[in-house]
Coordinates of C-alpha atoms and ligand atoms in Angstrom, one line a residue:
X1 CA 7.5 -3.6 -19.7
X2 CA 5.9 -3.2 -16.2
X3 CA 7.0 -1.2 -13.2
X4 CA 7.4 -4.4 -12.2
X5 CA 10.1 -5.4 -14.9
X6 CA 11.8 -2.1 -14.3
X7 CA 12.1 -2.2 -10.6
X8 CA 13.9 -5.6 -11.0
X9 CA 10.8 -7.8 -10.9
X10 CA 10.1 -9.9 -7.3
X11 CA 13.9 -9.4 -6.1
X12 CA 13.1 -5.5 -6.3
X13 CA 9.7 -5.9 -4.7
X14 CA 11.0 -8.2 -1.8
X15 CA 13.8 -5.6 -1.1
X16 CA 10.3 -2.8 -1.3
X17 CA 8.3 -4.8 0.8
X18 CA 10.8 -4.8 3.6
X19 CA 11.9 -1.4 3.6
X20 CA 7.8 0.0 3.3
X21 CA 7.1 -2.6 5.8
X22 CA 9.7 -1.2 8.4
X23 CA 8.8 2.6 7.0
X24 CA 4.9 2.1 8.1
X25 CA 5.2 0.3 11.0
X26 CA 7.2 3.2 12.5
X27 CA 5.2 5.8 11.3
X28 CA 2.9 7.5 14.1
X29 CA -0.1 8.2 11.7
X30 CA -0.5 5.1 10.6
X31 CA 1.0 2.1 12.3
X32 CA -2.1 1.7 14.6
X33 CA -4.3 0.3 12.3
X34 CA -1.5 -2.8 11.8
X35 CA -2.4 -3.7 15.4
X36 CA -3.5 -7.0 15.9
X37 CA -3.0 -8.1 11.7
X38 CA -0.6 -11.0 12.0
X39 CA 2.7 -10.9 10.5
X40 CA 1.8 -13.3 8.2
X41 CA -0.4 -11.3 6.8
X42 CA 0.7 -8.2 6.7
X43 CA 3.6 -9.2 4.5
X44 CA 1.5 -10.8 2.2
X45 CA -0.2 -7.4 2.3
X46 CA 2.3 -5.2 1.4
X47 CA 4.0 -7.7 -1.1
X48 CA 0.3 -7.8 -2.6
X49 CA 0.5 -3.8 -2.3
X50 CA 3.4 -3.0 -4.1
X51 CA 3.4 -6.0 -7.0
X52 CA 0.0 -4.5 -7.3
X53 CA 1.6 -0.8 -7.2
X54 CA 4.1 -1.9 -10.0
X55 CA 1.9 -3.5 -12.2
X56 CA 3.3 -6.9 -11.6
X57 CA -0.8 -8.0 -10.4
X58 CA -4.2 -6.7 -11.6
X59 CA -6.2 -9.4 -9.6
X60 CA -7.1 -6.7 -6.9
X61 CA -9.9 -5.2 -8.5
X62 CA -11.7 -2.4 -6.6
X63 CA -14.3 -4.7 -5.3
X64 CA -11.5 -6.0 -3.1
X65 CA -10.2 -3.3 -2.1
X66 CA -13.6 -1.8 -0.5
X67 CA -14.1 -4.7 0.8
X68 CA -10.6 -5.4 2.3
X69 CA -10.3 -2.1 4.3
X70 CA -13.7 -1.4 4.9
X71 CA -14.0 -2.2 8.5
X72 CA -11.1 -0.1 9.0
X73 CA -12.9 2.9 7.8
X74 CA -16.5 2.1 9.6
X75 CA -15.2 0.8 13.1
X76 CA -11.2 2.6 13.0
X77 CA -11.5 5.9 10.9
X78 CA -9.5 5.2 7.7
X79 CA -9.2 8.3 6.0
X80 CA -7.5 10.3 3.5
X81 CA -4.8 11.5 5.3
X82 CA -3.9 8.1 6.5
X83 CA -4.2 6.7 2.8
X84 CA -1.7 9.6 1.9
X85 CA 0.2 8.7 4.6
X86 CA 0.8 5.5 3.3
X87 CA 1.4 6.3 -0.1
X88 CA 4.4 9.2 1.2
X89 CA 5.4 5.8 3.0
X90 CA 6.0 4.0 -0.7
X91 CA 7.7 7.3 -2.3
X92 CA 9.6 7.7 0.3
X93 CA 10.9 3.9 0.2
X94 CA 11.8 4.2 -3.4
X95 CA 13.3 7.2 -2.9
X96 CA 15.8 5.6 -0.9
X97 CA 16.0 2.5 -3.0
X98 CA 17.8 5.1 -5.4
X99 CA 14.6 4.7 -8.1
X100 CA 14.4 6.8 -10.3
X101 CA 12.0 9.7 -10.0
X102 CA 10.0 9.2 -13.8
X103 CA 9.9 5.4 -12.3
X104 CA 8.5 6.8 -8.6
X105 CA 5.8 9.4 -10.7
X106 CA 4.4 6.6 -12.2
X107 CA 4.1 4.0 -9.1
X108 CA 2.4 7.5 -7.7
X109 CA -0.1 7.8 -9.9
X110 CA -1.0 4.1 -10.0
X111 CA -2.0 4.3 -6.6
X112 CA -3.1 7.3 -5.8
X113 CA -5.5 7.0 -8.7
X114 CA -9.0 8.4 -7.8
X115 CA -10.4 4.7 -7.9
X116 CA -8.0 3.5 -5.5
X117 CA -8.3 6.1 -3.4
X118 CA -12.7 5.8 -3.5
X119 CA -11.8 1.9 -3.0
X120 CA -10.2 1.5 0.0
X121 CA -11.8 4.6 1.4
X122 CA -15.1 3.2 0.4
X123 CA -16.6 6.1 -0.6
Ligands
HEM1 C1 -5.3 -5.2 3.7 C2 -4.1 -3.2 -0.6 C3 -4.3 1.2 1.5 C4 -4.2 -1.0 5.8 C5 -5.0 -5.0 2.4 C6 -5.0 -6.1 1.4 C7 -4.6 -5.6 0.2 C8 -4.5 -4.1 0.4 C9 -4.5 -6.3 -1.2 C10 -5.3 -7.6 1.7 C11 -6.7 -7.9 1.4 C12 -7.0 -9.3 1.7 O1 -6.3 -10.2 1.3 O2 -8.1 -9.6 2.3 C13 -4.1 -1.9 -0.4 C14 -4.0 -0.9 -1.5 C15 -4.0 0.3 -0.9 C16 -4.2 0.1 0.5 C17 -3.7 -1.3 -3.0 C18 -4.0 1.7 -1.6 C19 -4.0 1.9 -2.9 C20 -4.3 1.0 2.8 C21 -4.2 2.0 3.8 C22 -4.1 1.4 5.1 C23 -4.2 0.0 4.8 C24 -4.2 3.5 3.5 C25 -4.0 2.0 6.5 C26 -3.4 3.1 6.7 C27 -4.5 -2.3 5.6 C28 -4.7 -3.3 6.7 C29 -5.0 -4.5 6.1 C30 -5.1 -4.2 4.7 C31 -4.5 -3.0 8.2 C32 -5.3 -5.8 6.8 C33 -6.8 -5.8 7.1 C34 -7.2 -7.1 7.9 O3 -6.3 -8.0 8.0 O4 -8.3 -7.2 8.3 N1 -4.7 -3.9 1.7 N2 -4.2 -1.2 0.8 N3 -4.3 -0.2 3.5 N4 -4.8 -2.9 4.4 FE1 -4.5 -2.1 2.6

């Protein structure tokens, strides 16, 4: 089974989705580049984030990825340290969701696989 499965499917990533949402929008390093995305979208975002995080969606290939955050790196300065920032953001989250931490390791390494990371950085 998925992360997905295990993390109690789209109840569990509804209950994720909230919490990150809340978590990132407060954090200083990186809420900035949320400014001026409409709610809307944003949540569609981060539900598309994490169902993609858990395994529960493989439809966002890294073609979209570049392409989906690459005016925030050329015109707002997407880096590395924000894309880390982000993905403390999701461990953190889960950590206080009470998953467990063989479950959390795994979401890490989904998404902070080198291809992700080259993606959305478009490097
Ligand atoms: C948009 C996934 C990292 C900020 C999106 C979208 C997806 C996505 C699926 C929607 C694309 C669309 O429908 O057009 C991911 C994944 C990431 C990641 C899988 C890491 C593995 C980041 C980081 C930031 C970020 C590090 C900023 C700190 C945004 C913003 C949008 C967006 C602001 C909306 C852009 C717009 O509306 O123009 N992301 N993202 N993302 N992402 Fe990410």
């Amino acid at each position: 089974s998925t992360l997905f499965d295990k993390l109690g499917g789209s109840a569990g990533v509804e209950l994720a989705v909230d919490k990150f949402y809340d978590r990132v929008l407060s954090d200083d390093r990186i809420k900035h580049f949320f400014d001026g995305v409409d709610m809307k979208r944003q949540r569609a975002h981060q539900r598309a984030f994490l169902t993609y995080a858990f395994g529960g969606a493989s439809h966002y290939n890294g073609r979209h990825l570049r392409e989906a955050h690459q005016q925030l790196v050329k015109e707002r300065g997407l880096s590395r340290e924000h894309f880390n920032a982000v993905a403390e953001d999701l461990i953190a989250t889960l950590q206080e969701m009470g998953v467990s931490q063989d479950l959390i390791d795994e979401v890490a390494a989904v998404v902070a696989a080198p291809q992700n990371q080259q993606d959305v950085l478009n490097q």
